[in-house]
Amino acid sequence: MKRSSVVVRLFILTTLFLVIFVSIAFKLQLKSFEEYYFERKINDIDEKYFDFMALYESSHWNQTELEQNIQYFENQNDIKIAMIDNYYSIINERKYKIFILNNDGRVYEVQLNNVLTKFDYMKLDVHTGDRITVRGYIWGEQKKNISLMQMVLNDVMVFDVIEPRLNDRLKVDEVEGTVIRFNLPDQQDLIFGVDYTGIAGVVDYYYFTPKNGIKKDESFIYTEEDTGKKQIVKVFPSNRKGLKSIFIMTQQQPIIEATQALSDFSPILITGSLLLGAIFLFIFSKMISSPLIELEQKAQKMADFDFNEYIEIKHNDEIGGLSRSLNQLSYNLEKTIKELNDANEKLLDDLERDRKIENMRKEFIRNISHELKTPLGVIRAFTEGLQDGIVENDVDYYSGVILEEVTTIEALVKDMLELSKLQTGAYKLELETFKINVLIENVILKQTRFASEKGMSFTFERCEYDQVFGDYRKMERVVSNFVSNAVRYGQPDTRIEVKTSVSERRIRFTIQNECEPLSKEQLDRVWDKFYRADESRSKTLGGSGLGLSIVKEILDQHQAIYGVENTAKGVLFCFEMDKYGNSIV
């Protein structure tokens, strides 16, 4: 698009102001403009009348088509048309009627147009089969039309324009019978209005009032009583059967009042023009300065790092170009600052992650050093004793202790490697379908001898449906750890309760032993690496301190829910896995 200059705009606006000023002064000299305007509108009406008659006479419209085509012609030419019959009714007007069948089998039509108002129609509740009595004048060639003056529906007066004092003396026709059908305004008709207004009032004025202001060519100016609007009307008599005349009406622009006002205003025209010019220049200066002020405010907000508002581009000139560039600059700065903030946040996250990794590394080294310190010390001491030959008679004992400590170190390294594989994703689950109850029974069987040495026994409550999908070997490690811990830390001569149950779409495993409850800190840290609730007791009972950490990683990879809690008897461990298949239990 070609850009327009501020100078060009200033020139165009100033020129328009001068043109308007000269035009107003020139129009003050046109004393005969009203007559010219009226004659031109009448000539336009004549042309449209001949166009309409050529269309009408070449067509054979029914009533519906007549209404639709006249309405279309009116909208296209910005006029109103009324075709008047011999009874002074508008033919192309939509007819609202009630049809009555009297006791003699004769059908009458009650004419409602230009009688009922919009509010009368809204209150009118008529149905087929209602008893109706209508008073008015019967007219028409077949004497079947009734001009409505009173209407009684089901013994209720619903419309009455007869004064009470004339009710008995006024000689009007009366029809009594049954409503057989009716045509009333729909909702759209009521919205746009059905009152006695518009061209119907023009017809009444022309035929039933003195013809003041009507010219020889049957043209005149009609003033609406309610609104005061002026309409230019021309009447075209017709010799067609059933057609008395055709009215065409168009609005008159308020030229007469405008020219008269300007004529009266001429003594102070120059003073007014100067004031108008001063106001115009003030407005124009505001038009030029307002965008610049807005640009300055936006630039100040940008300096304060506020990029939430954009300048509305109203013109395509230099100011518009500057506004567009400033908006682009604001967008680029906001985007760059956001990217820097995101990079800083990512850097902080990386630093925090590195710090946690470093802390984990230090803690891991510290724990490993702590775990290896004792067995290595024992191995060193017993090996030196063997080398010095001070244990000639106890070689088997010393070598047995050394082998036991090596086994401890081997188990620790093995657990560390397994945990590392699980945490780094080096181990992939070997998924298969299996029955969890069978797995638990096998584990309990392996631990029975160890439990019996402490006088402990197992109870196992099985659920009916126990099929799951997972890594059998790893889940066996989980259950074995829970069962061995229950035996290892349980009180002698007690019972370990194992249970599987179904909860909605999941299978739940629980194991509970009888022992001292765990503290809140112990419950929170029981899954941590190398954590032992009781260091001295745990070392005596064995274990690397990694068992529950490995269990946690295995259950996480199976997307299982797990936990630990104190009970009235002791401590309960549990986990939940999804059932396999769609079996309903």
Coordinates of C-alpha atoms in Angstrom, one line a residue:
M1 CA 0.0 0.0 0.0
K2 CA 1.3 3.4 -0.9
R3 CA 1.9 5.5 2.2
S4 CA 0.3 8.9 2.6
S5 CA 2.4 11.7 4.0
V6 CA 1.4 13.9 7.0
V7 CA 1.9 16.9 4.8
V8 CA -0.5 15.4 2.2
R9 CA -3.1 14.7 4.8
L10 CA -2.8 18.2 6.1
F11 CA -3.3 19.6 2.6
I12 CA -6.3 17.3 1.9
L13 CA -8.0 18.2 5.2
T14 CA -7.5 21.9 4.7
T15 CA -8.7 21.8 1.2
L16 CA -11.9 19.9 2.3
F17 CA -12.5 22.5 4.9
L18 CA -12.3 25.3 2.3
V19 CA -14.5 23.4 -0.2
I20 CA -17.2 22.8 2.5
F21 CA -17.1 26.5 3.5
V22 CA -17.4 27.7 -0.2
S23 CA -20.2 25.2 -0.8
I24 CA -22.2 26.4 2.1
A25 CA -21.9 30.0 0.9
F26 CA -22.9 29.0 -2.6
K27 CA -25.9 27.1 -1.5
L28 CA -27.3 30.2 0.3
Q29 CA -27.9 31.6 -3.2
L30 CA -30.0 28.7 -4.4
K31 CA -33.5 30.1 -3.6
S32 CA -35.2 27.7 -6.0
F33 CA -33.6 24.5 -4.8
E34 CA -36.6 23.3 -2.9
E35 CA -38.8 23.2 -6.1
Y36 CA -36.0 21.7 -8.1
Y37 CA -35.5 19.0 -5.5
F38 CA -39.2 18.2 -5.4
E39 CA -39.5 18.0 -9.2
R40 CA -36.5 15.7 -9.4
K41 CA -38.0 13.4 -6.9
I42 CA -41.3 13.4 -8.7
N43 CA -39.5 12.5 -12.0
D44 CA -37.8 9.7 -10.2
I45 CA -41.2 8.4 -8.9
D46 CA -42.6 8.5 -12.5
E47 CA -39.7 6.4 -13.8
K48 CA -40.1 3.9 -11.0
Y49 CA -43.9 3.7 -11.6
F50 CA -43.4 2.8 -15.3
D51 CA -40.8 0.3 -14.4
F52 CA -43.1 -1.3 -11.8
M53 CA -46.2 -1.3 -14.1
A54 CA -44.1 -3.0 -16.9
L55 CA -43.2 -5.7 -14.4
Y56 CA -46.6 -6.0 -12.9
E57 CA -48.5 -6.2 -16.2
S58 CA -46.2 -8.9 -17.6
S59 CA -46.6 -11.1 -14.6
H60 CA -49.5 -13.1 -13.1
W61 CA -48.8 -13.0 -9.4
N62 CA -51.0 -14.5 -6.7
Q63 CA -51.4 -12.7 -3.4
T64 CA -48.3 -14.0 -1.8
E65 CA -46.1 -13.4 -4.9
L66 CA -47.6 -9.9 -5.2
E67 CA -46.6 -9.0 -1.6
Q68 CA -43.1 -10.5 -2.0
N69 CA -42.3 -8.9 -5.3
I70 CA -43.6 -5.4 -4.3
Q71 CA -41.5 -5.6 -1.1
Y72 CA -38.4 -6.5 -3.2
F73 CA -39.1 -3.7 -5.6
E74 CA -39.5 -1.3 -2.7
N75 CA -36.2 -2.3 -1.1
Q76 CA -34.4 -2.0 -4.4
N77 CA -35.7 1.5 -5.1
D78 CA -36.1 3.0 -1.6
I79 CA -39.8 3.7 -2.0
K80 CA -43.1 2.5 -0.7
I81 CA -45.9 1.3 -3.0
A82 CA -49.6 0.9 -2.2
M83 CA -52.1 -0.7 -4.7
I84 CA -55.6 0.5 -3.7
D85 CA -58.8 -1.4 -4.6
N86 CA -62.3 -0.1 -5.0
Y87 CA -62.9 -0.4 -1.2
Y88 CA -59.8 1.8 -0.4
S89 CA -57.9 -1.2 0.9
I90 CA -54.2 -1.8 0.2
I91 CA -54.1 -4.9 -2.0
N92 CA -50.4 -5.7 -1.5
E93 CA -50.7 -5.4 2.3
R94 CA -50.6 -8.6 4.2
K95 CA -54.2 -9.4 5.3
Y96 CA -55.0 -10.3 8.9
K97 CA -58.5 -11.8 9.2
I98 CA -60.7 -14.0 11.3
F99 CA -63.1 -16.3 9.3
I100 CA -66.6 -16.9 10.9
L101 CA -69.1 -19.6 10.1
N102 CA -72.5 -18.4 11.2
N103 CA -75.5 -20.5 12.0
D104 CA -76.8 -20.3 8.4
G105 CA -73.6 -21.8 7.0
R106 CA -72.3 -18.5 5.6
V107 CA -68.6 -17.6 6.0
Y108 CA -67.7 -14.0 6.9
E109 CA -64.3 -12.4 7.0
V110 CA -63.4 -10.0 9.9
Q111 CA -60.9 -7.5 8.6
L112 CA -58.2 -6.6 11.3
N113 CA -55.8 -4.5 9.2
N114 CA -55.5 -0.9 10.4
V115 CA -58.0 -1.7 13.2
L116 CA -56.0 -3.6 15.9
T117 CA -52.7 -2.4 17.2
K118 CA -49.7 -4.5 18.1
F119 CA -50.8 -4.7 21.7
D120 CA -54.3 -5.7 20.6
Y121 CA -52.8 -8.6 18.6
M122 CA -50.6 -9.6 21.6
K123 CA -53.7 -9.8 23.9
L124 CA -55.9 -11.6 21.3
D125 CA -56.2 -15.3 22.3
V126 CA -58.3 -16.9 19.5
H127 CA -58.6 -20.6 18.6
T128 CA -60.5 -22.6 16.0
G129 CA -63.9 -23.5 17.4
D130 CA -64.3 -20.4 19.6
R131 CA -67.7 -18.8 19.8
I132 CA -67.5 -15.3 18.4
T133 CA -69.8 -12.3 17.9
V134 CA -68.7 -9.4 15.8
R135 CA -70.4 -6.0 15.2
G136 CA -69.5 -3.7 12.4
Y137 CA -70.4 -2.9 8.8
I138 CA -70.7 -5.6 6.2
W139 CA -69.2 -4.6 2.8
G140 CA -67.8 -6.0 -0.4
E141 CA -69.3 -7.4 -3.6
Q142 CA -70.2 -10.7 -1.9
K143 CA -71.2 -8.9 1.3
K144 CA -68.9 -11.1 3.4
N145 CA -66.4 -8.6 4.7
I146 CA -66.9 -7.1 8.2
S147 CA -65.3 -3.9 9.4
L148 CA -64.6 -4.6 13.0
M149 CA -66.0 -2.3 15.7
Q150 CA -66.8 -4.8 18.5
M151 CA -65.7 -8.4 19.1
V152 CA -66.8 -10.9 21.8
L153 CA -64.9 -14.2 22.2
N154 CA -66.5 -16.9 24.3
D155 CA -68.7 -14.3 26.0
V156 CA -65.7 -12.1 26.8
M157 CA -65.4 -8.6 25.2
V158 CA -61.9 -8.4 23.6
F159 CA -62.3 -5.3 21.4
D160 CA -64.7 -2.4 21.5
V161 CA -64.4 1.1 19.8
I162 CA -68.1 2.0 20.1
E163 CA -68.8 4.6 22.7
P164 CA -71.1 3.2 25.4
R165 CA -73.7 6.0 24.9
L166 CA -74.0 5.0 21.2
N167 CA -73.9 1.2 21.7
D168 CA -77.7 0.8 21.5
R169 CA -78.5 3.5 19.1
L170 CA -75.7 2.8 16.5
K171 CA -77.1 0.8 13.6
V172 CA -74.3 -1.7 12.8
D173 CA -74.4 -5.3 11.4
E174 CA -73.8 -8.2 13.7
V175 CA -72.5 -11.6 12.9
E176 CA -72.5 -14.5 15.4
G177 CA -71.0 -17.9 14.8
T178 CA -67.8 -20.1 15.2
V179 CA -64.2 -19.3 14.3
I180 CA -63.1 -21.7 11.5
R181 CA -59.7 -20.3 10.8
F182 CA -57.7 -17.1 11.2
N183 CA -54.6 -15.3 9.9
L184 CA -52.8 -13.2 12.6
P185 CA -49.3 -11.5 12.7
D186 CA -46.4 -13.8 13.7
Q187 CA -43.6 -12.7 16.0
Q188 CA -41.6 -11.1 13.3
D189 CA -44.6 -9.0 12.2
L190 CA -45.1 -7.8 15.7
I191 CA -41.4 -6.9 16.0
F192 CA -41.5 -4.7 12.9
G193 CA -44.9 -3.3 13.7
V194 CA -48.5 -3.8 12.4
D195 CA -50.0 -0.5 13.6
Y196 CA -52.0 1.9 11.5
T197 CA -49.0 3.9 10.2
G198 CA -47.0 4.6 7.1
I199 CA -48.5 4.5 3.7
A200 CA -51.9 3.5 5.1
G201 CA -52.1 6.9 6.7
V202 CA -51.2 8.5 3.3
V203 CA -54.2 6.7 1.6
D204 CA -56.5 7.8 4.4
Y205 CA -55.2 11.4 4.1
Y206 CA -55.7 11.5 0.3
Y207 CA -59.2 10.0 0.1
F208 CA -60.8 11.1 3.3
T209 CA -59.4 14.6 4.1
P210 CA -59.5 17.9 2.2
K211 CA -56.9 17.9 -0.5
N212 CA -54.7 20.7 0.7
G213 CA -51.4 21.0 -1.2
I214 CA -52.2 18.3 -3.8
K215 CA -51.0 19.4 -7.2
K216 CA -52.6 18.8 -10.6
D217 CA -50.3 15.8 -11.3
E218 CA -51.6 14.2 -8.0
S219 CA -48.3 14.8 -6.2
F220 CA -48.0 16.2 -2.7
I221 CA -45.9 16.3 0.5
Y222 CA -47.3 14.3 3.4
T223 CA -46.2 15.0 7.0
E224 CA -46.5 12.2 9.5
E225 CA -48.4 13.3 12.6
D226 CA -46.4 11.3 15.1
T227 CA -42.8 11.8 13.8
G228 CA -43.1 15.0 11.8
K229 CA -41.2 13.3 8.9
K230 CA -42.0 14.6 5.4
Q231 CA -42.8 12.2 2.5
I232 CA -43.1 12.9 -1.2
V233 CA -46.2 11.1 -2.6
K234 CA -47.7 10.7 -6.0
V235 CA -51.0 9.0 -6.9
F236 CA -51.4 7.2 -10.2
P237 CA -55.1 6.5 -11.1
S238 CA -55.8 3.1 -12.6
N239 CA -58.5 1.7 -14.9
R240 CA -57.7 -1.9 -14.3
K241 CA -60.5 -4.0 -12.8
G242 CA -60.4 -4.1 -9.1
L243 CA -57.6 -1.5 -8.9
K244 CA -58.5 2.1 -8.1
S245 CA -55.1 3.7 -7.9
I246 CA -51.4 3.2 -7.0
F247 CA -49.6 5.3 -4.4
I248 CA -45.8 5.7 -4.5
M249 CA -44.0 7.4 -1.6
T250 CA -40.4 8.3 -0.9
Q251 CA -38.7 10.3 1.9
Q252 CA -38.0 14.0 1.5
Q253 CA -34.6 15.0 2.7
P254 CA -34.6 17.9 5.1
I255 CA -33.4 20.3 2.4
I256 CA -36.1 22.9 3.1
E257 CA -35.3 23.3 6.8
A258 CA -31.5 23.3 6.1
T259 CA -31.6 26.0 3.4
Q260 CA -33.9 28.2 5.6
A261 CA -31.6 27.8 8.6
L262 CA -28.6 28.7 6.6
S263 CA -30.3 31.7 5.2
D264 CA -31.2 32.9 8.7
F265 CA -27.7 32.2 9.8
S266 CA -26.0 34.4 7.2
P267 CA -25.4 37.5 9.4
I268 CA -23.1 35.7 11.7
L269 CA -21.7 33.2 9.1
I270 CA -18.2 34.8 9.0
T271 CA -17.8 34.9 12.8
G272 CA -19.0 31.3 13.0
S273 CA -16.6 30.3 10.2
L274 CA -13.7 31.8 12.1
L275 CA -14.7 29.9 15.3
L276 CA -15.2 26.8 13.3
G277 CA -11.7 27.2 11.7
A278 CA -10.1 27.6 15.2
I279 CA -11.9 24.5 16.5
F280 CA -10.8 22.6 13.3
L281 CA -7.2 23.6 13.7
F282 CA -7.3 22.6 17.4
I283 CA -8.7 19.2 16.6
F284 CA -6.2 18.8 13.7
S285 CA -3.3 19.6 16.0
K286 CA -4.6 17.1 18.5
M287 CA -4.8 14.5 15.7
I288 CA -1.2 15.1 15.0
S289 CA 0.1 15.4 18.6
S290 CA -1.9 12.5 20.2
P291 CA 0.0 9.7 18.4
L292 CA 3.3 11.4 19.3
I293 CA 2.3 11.6 22.9
E294 CA 1.2 7.9 22.8
L295 CA 4.6 7.1 21.3
E296 CA 6.4 8.9 24.0
Q297 CA 4.4 7.2 26.7
K298 CA 5.1 3.8 25.2
A299 CA 8.8 4.5 24.9
Q300 CA 8.8 5.5 28.6
K301 CA 7.1 2.2 29.5
M302 CA 9.7 0.3 27.4
A303 CA 12.4 2.1 29.4
D304 CA 10.8 0.8 32.5
F305 CA 10.7 -2.8 31.0
D306 CA 6.9 -2.7 30.6
F307 CA 6.0 -4.4 27.3
N308 CA 2.3 -5.2 28.0
E309 CA 0.8 -2.5 25.8
Y310 CA 1.0 -2.0 22.0
I311 CA 0.4 1.1 20.1
E312 CA -2.7 1.0 17.9
I313 CA -1.8 1.8 14.3
K314 CA -4.5 4.2 12.9
H315 CA -2.7 5.6 9.9
N316 CA -0.3 4.5 7.2
D317 CA 2.0 7.6 7.3
E318 CA 5.3 8.3 9.0
I319 CA 3.7 8.2 12.5
G320 CA 2.1 4.9 11.7
G321 CA 5.5 3.6 10.5
L322 CA 7.2 4.8 13.7
S323 CA 4.4 3.1 15.8
R324 CA 4.9 -0.1 13.9
S325 CA 8.6 0.0 14.4
L326 CA 8.2 0.7 18.1
N327 CA 5.8 -2.2 18.5
Q328 CA 8.3 -4.5 16.8
L329 CA 11.1 -3.2 19.0
S330 CA 8.9 -3.8 22.1
Y331 CA 8.1 -7.3 20.9
N332 CA 11.8 -8.1 20.2
L333 CA 12.9 -6.8 23.6
E334 CA 10.2 -8.6 25.4
K335 CA 11.0 -11.9 23.6
T336 CA 14.8 -11.4 24.2
I337 CA 14.3 -10.7 27.9
K338 CA 12.0 -13.7 28.2
E339 CA 14.6 -15.9 26.6
L340 CA 17.2 -14.6 28.9
N341 CA 15.0 -15.2 31.9
D342 CA 14.2 -18.7 30.7
A343 CA 18.0 -19.4 30.2
N344 CA 18.7 -18.1 33.7
E345 CA 16.0 -20.3 35.2
K346 CA 17.4 -23.3 33.2
L347 CA 20.9 -22.4 34.4
L348 CA 19.7 -22.2 38.0
D349 CA 17.9 -25.6 37.6
D350 CA 21.1 -27.1 36.1
L351 CA 23.1 -25.7 39.0
E352 CA 20.6 -27.0 41.5
R353 CA 20.6 -30.4 39.8
D354 CA 24.4 -30.5 39.7
R355 CA 24.5 -29.5 43.4
K356 CA 22.1 -32.4 44.2
I357 CA 24.2 -34.8 42.1
E358 CA 27.3 -33.7 43.9
N359 CA 25.7 -34.1 47.3
M360 CA 24.5 -37.6 46.3
R361 CA 28.0 -38.4 45.1
K362 CA 29.5 -37.3 48.3
E363 CA 26.8 -39.1 50.3
F364 CA 27.3 -42.2 48.2
I365 CA 31.1 -42.2 48.7
R366 CA 30.6 -41.5 52.4
N367 CA 28.2 -44.4 52.7
I368 CA 30.4 -46.8 50.7
S369 CA 33.4 -45.8 52.8
H370 CA 31.4 -46.4 55.9
E371 CA 30.0 -49.8 54.7
L372 CA 33.4 -51.1 53.5
K373 CA 35.4 -49.8 56.5
T374 CA 34.5 -52.5 58.9
P375 CA 34.7 -55.6 56.7
L376 CA 38.0 -54.4 55.2
G377 CA 39.4 -53.7 58.6
V378 CA 38.4 -57.2 59.8
I379 CA 40.0 -58.8 56.6
R380 CA 43.2 -56.8 57.1
A381 CA 43.5 -57.8 60.8
F382 CA 42.8 -61.5 60.2
T383 CA 45.1 -61.6 57.2
E384 CA 48.0 -60.1 59.1
G385 CA 47.4 -62.6 61.8
L386 CA 47.6 -65.4 59.3
Q387 CA 50.8 -63.9 57.8
D388 CA 52.4 -63.5 61.2
G389 CA 51.7 -67.2 62.0
I390 CA 50.1 -66.4 65.3
V391 CA 47.0 -68.4 64.6
E392 CA 48.4 -71.7 63.6
N393 CA 45.7 -73.7 65.4
D394 CA 42.8 -71.3 64.3
V395 CA 43.4 -71.0 60.5
D396 CA 40.0 -72.4 59.7
Y397 CA 38.3 -69.9 62.0
Y398 CA 40.3 -66.9 60.6
S399 CA 39.8 -67.9 57.0
G400 CA 36.1 -68.4 57.7
V401 CA 35.8 -64.9 59.1
I402 CA 37.7 -63.4 56.1
L403 CA 35.4 -65.3 53.7
E404 CA 32.3 -64.1 55.5
E405 CA 33.5 -60.5 55.3
V406 CA 34.3 -60.9 51.6
T407 CA 30.8 -62.3 51.1
T408 CA 29.4 -59.2 52.7
I409 CA 31.4 -56.9 50.5
E410 CA 30.4 -59.0 47.4
A411 CA 26.7 -58.7 48.4
L412 CA 27.1 -54.9 48.9
V413 CA 28.8 -54.5 45.5
K414 CA 26.2 -56.7 43.9
D415 CA 23.3 -54.6 45.4
M416 CA 25.1 -51.3 44.4
L417 CA 25.4 -52.5 40.8
E418 CA 21.8 -53.6 40.7
L419 CA 20.6 -50.3 42.1
S420 CA 22.8 -48.4 39.6
K421 CA 21.3 -50.3 36.7
L422 CA 17.8 -49.6 37.9
Q423 CA 18.4 -45.9 38.4
T424 CA 20.2 -45.3 35.1
G425 CA 17.8 -47.3 33.0
A426 CA 20.4 -49.9 32.0
Y427 CA 18.1 -52.7 33.1
K428 CA 15.0 -53.3 31.0
L429 CA 12.1 -55.1 32.7
E430 CA 11.3 -58.5 31.3
L431 CA 7.5 -58.2 31.3
E432 CA 5.2 -61.3 31.4
T433 CA 1.9 -62.4 32.8
F434 CA 2.1 -64.3 36.1
K435 CA 0.0 -65.0 39.3
I436 CA 1.2 -63.0 42.2
N437 CA -0.2 -65.5 44.8
V438 CA 2.1 -68.2 43.4
L439 CA 5.1 -65.9 43.6
I440 CA 4.3 -65.0 47.2
E441 CA 3.9 -68.7 48.2
N442 CA 7.3 -69.6 46.7
V443 CA 9.0 -66.8 48.6
I444 CA 7.3 -67.7 51.9
L445 CA 8.3 -71.3 51.5
K446 CA 12.0 -70.2 51.1
Q447 CA 11.8 -68.1 54.3
T448 CA 10.0 -70.7 56.4
R449 CA 13.1 -72.2 57.9
F450 CA 14.6 -68.9 58.7
A451 CA 11.3 -67.8 60.4
S452 CA 11.0 -71.1 62.3
E453 CA 14.4 -70.6 63.9
K454 CA 12.9 -67.5 65.7
G455 CA 9.6 -69.4 66.4
M456 CA 7.7 -67.2 63.8
S457 CA 5.0 -68.4 61.5
F458 CA 3.2 -67.1 58.4
T459 CA -0.5 -66.6 57.5
F460 CA -1.4 -65.9 53.9
E461 CA -4.8 -64.6 52.9
R462 CA -5.2 -64.9 49.2
C463 CA -7.5 -62.9 46.8
E464 CA -9.3 -64.9 44.1
Y465 CA -8.0 -63.1 41.1
D466 CA -4.3 -62.6 41.2
Q467 CA -3.0 -62.2 37.6
V468 CA -0.6 -59.3 37.0
F469 CA 1.8 -58.1 34.2
G470 CA 5.4 -57.4 35.2
D471 CA 8.9 -58.7 35.7
Y472 CA 8.6 -61.9 37.7
R473 CA 12.2 -62.0 38.8
K474 CA 12.2 -58.4 40.0
M475 CA 8.9 -58.6 41.7
E476 CA 10.2 -61.8 43.4
R477 CA 13.1 -59.6 44.7
V478 CA 10.5 -57.1 46.1
V479 CA 8.4 -59.7 47.9
S480 CA 11.6 -61.5 49.2
N481 CA 12.9 -58.3 50.7
F482 CA 9.6 -57.5 52.4
V483 CA 9.3 -61.1 53.8
S484 CA 12.9 -61.3 54.9
N485 CA 12.7 -57.9 56.6
A486 CA 9.5 -58.9 58.4
V487 CA 11.3 -62.0 59.7
R488 CA 14.6 -60.3 60.4
Y489 CA 13.1 -57.4 62.5
G490 CA 10.0 -59.2 63.9
Q491 CA 9.8 -60.3 67.5
P492 CA 10.3 -64.0 68.2
D493 CA 7.3 -66.3 68.6
T494 CA 5.0 -64.0 66.6
R495 CA 3.0 -64.3 63.4
I496 CA 3.6 -62.6 60.1
E497 CA 0.4 -61.7 58.2
V498 CA 0.6 -61.7 54.4
K499 CA -2.5 -60.7 52.4
T500 CA -3.5 -60.0 48.7
S501 CA -6.8 -58.2 47.9
V502 CA -8.5 -56.5 44.9
S503 CA -9.2 -52.8 45.0
E504 CA -11.1 -51.7 41.9
R505 CA -8.7 -52.4 39.0
R506 CA -5.6 -53.1 41.2
I507 CA -4.2 -55.9 43.3
R508 CA -2.9 -55.0 46.7
F509 CA -0.1 -56.8 48.6
T510 CA 0.4 -56.2 52.4
I511 CA 2.8 -57.8 54.9
Q512 CA 2.7 -57.0 58.6
N513 CA 4.9 -58.2 61.4
E514 CA 4.9 -57.6 65.2
C515 CA 7.7 -55.3 66.2
E516 CA 8.5 -51.9 67.8
P517 CA 6.8 -49.0 65.7
L518 CA 9.0 -46.8 63.6
S519 CA 9.4 -43.1 64.3
K520 CA 8.3 -40.4 61.9
E521 CA 11.9 -39.9 60.7
Q522 CA 12.3 -43.6 60.2
L523 CA 9.1 -43.8 58.2
D524 CA 10.2 -40.9 56.0
R525 CA 13.7 -42.3 55.3
V526 CA 13.1 -46.0 55.2
W527 CA 13.5 -46.0 51.4
D528 CA 16.8 -44.1 51.4
K529 CA 20.0 -45.7 50.4
F530 CA 22.2 -47.1 53.2
Y531 CA 19.6 -46.0 55.8
R532 CA 19.2 -48.3 58.8
A533 CA 16.6 -47.7 61.5
D534 CA 18.9 -49.2 64.1
E535 CA 22.6 -49.3 62.9
S536 CA 23.9 -51.7 65.5
R537 CA 20.9 -54.1 65.2
S538 CA 20.9 -53.9 61.4
K539 CA 24.6 -54.8 61.2
T540 CA 24.0 -57.8 63.5
L541 CA 21.1 -59.0 61.4
G542 CA 23.0 -58.4 58.1
G543 CA 21.9 -56.5 55.1
S544 CA 23.6 -53.9 53.0
G545 CA 21.1 -51.1 53.6
L546 CA 20.2 -51.0 49.9
G547 CA 17.3 -53.5 49.9
L548 CA 14.4 -51.1 50.2
S549 CA 16.0 -48.6 47.8
I550 CA 16.2 -51.4 45.2
V551 CA 12.6 -52.3 46.0
K552 CA 11.6 -48.6 45.5
E553 CA 13.2 -48.5 42.1
I554 CA 11.6 -51.8 41.0
L555 CA 8.1 -50.6 42.1
D556 CA 8.6 -47.2 40.4
Q557 CA 9.4 -48.9 37.1
H558 CA 6.3 -51.0 37.5
Q559 CA 4.3 -47.8 38.1
A560 CA 3.1 -49.4 41.4
I561 CA 1.8 -47.6 44.5
Y562 CA 3.7 -48.5 47.7
G563 CA 4.1 -47.4 51.3
V564 CA 4.9 -48.2 54.9
E565 CA 2.9 -47.4 58.1
N566 CA 2.8 -48.3 61.7
T567 CA -0.1 -50.5 63.0
A568 CA -1.4 -51.5 66.4
K569 CA 0.8 -54.6 66.2
G570 CA 3.9 -53.5 64.4
V571 CA 4.9 -52.3 60.9
L572 CA 3.0 -52.8 57.6
F573 CA 4.6 -52.6 54.1
C574 CA 2.3 -52.6 51.0
F575 CA 2.2 -52.1 47.2
E576 CA -0.5 -52.1 44.5
M577 CA -0.2 -53.2 40.9
D578 CA -2.7 -53.1 38.0
K579 CA -4.7 -56.2 37.3
Y580 CA -4.0 -57.9 34.0
G581 CA -6.9 -58.4 31.6
N582 CA -10.5 -57.3 32.0
S583 CA -11.7 -60.1 34.4
I584 CA -14.3 -58.9 36.9
V585 CA -13.7 -60.0 40.4

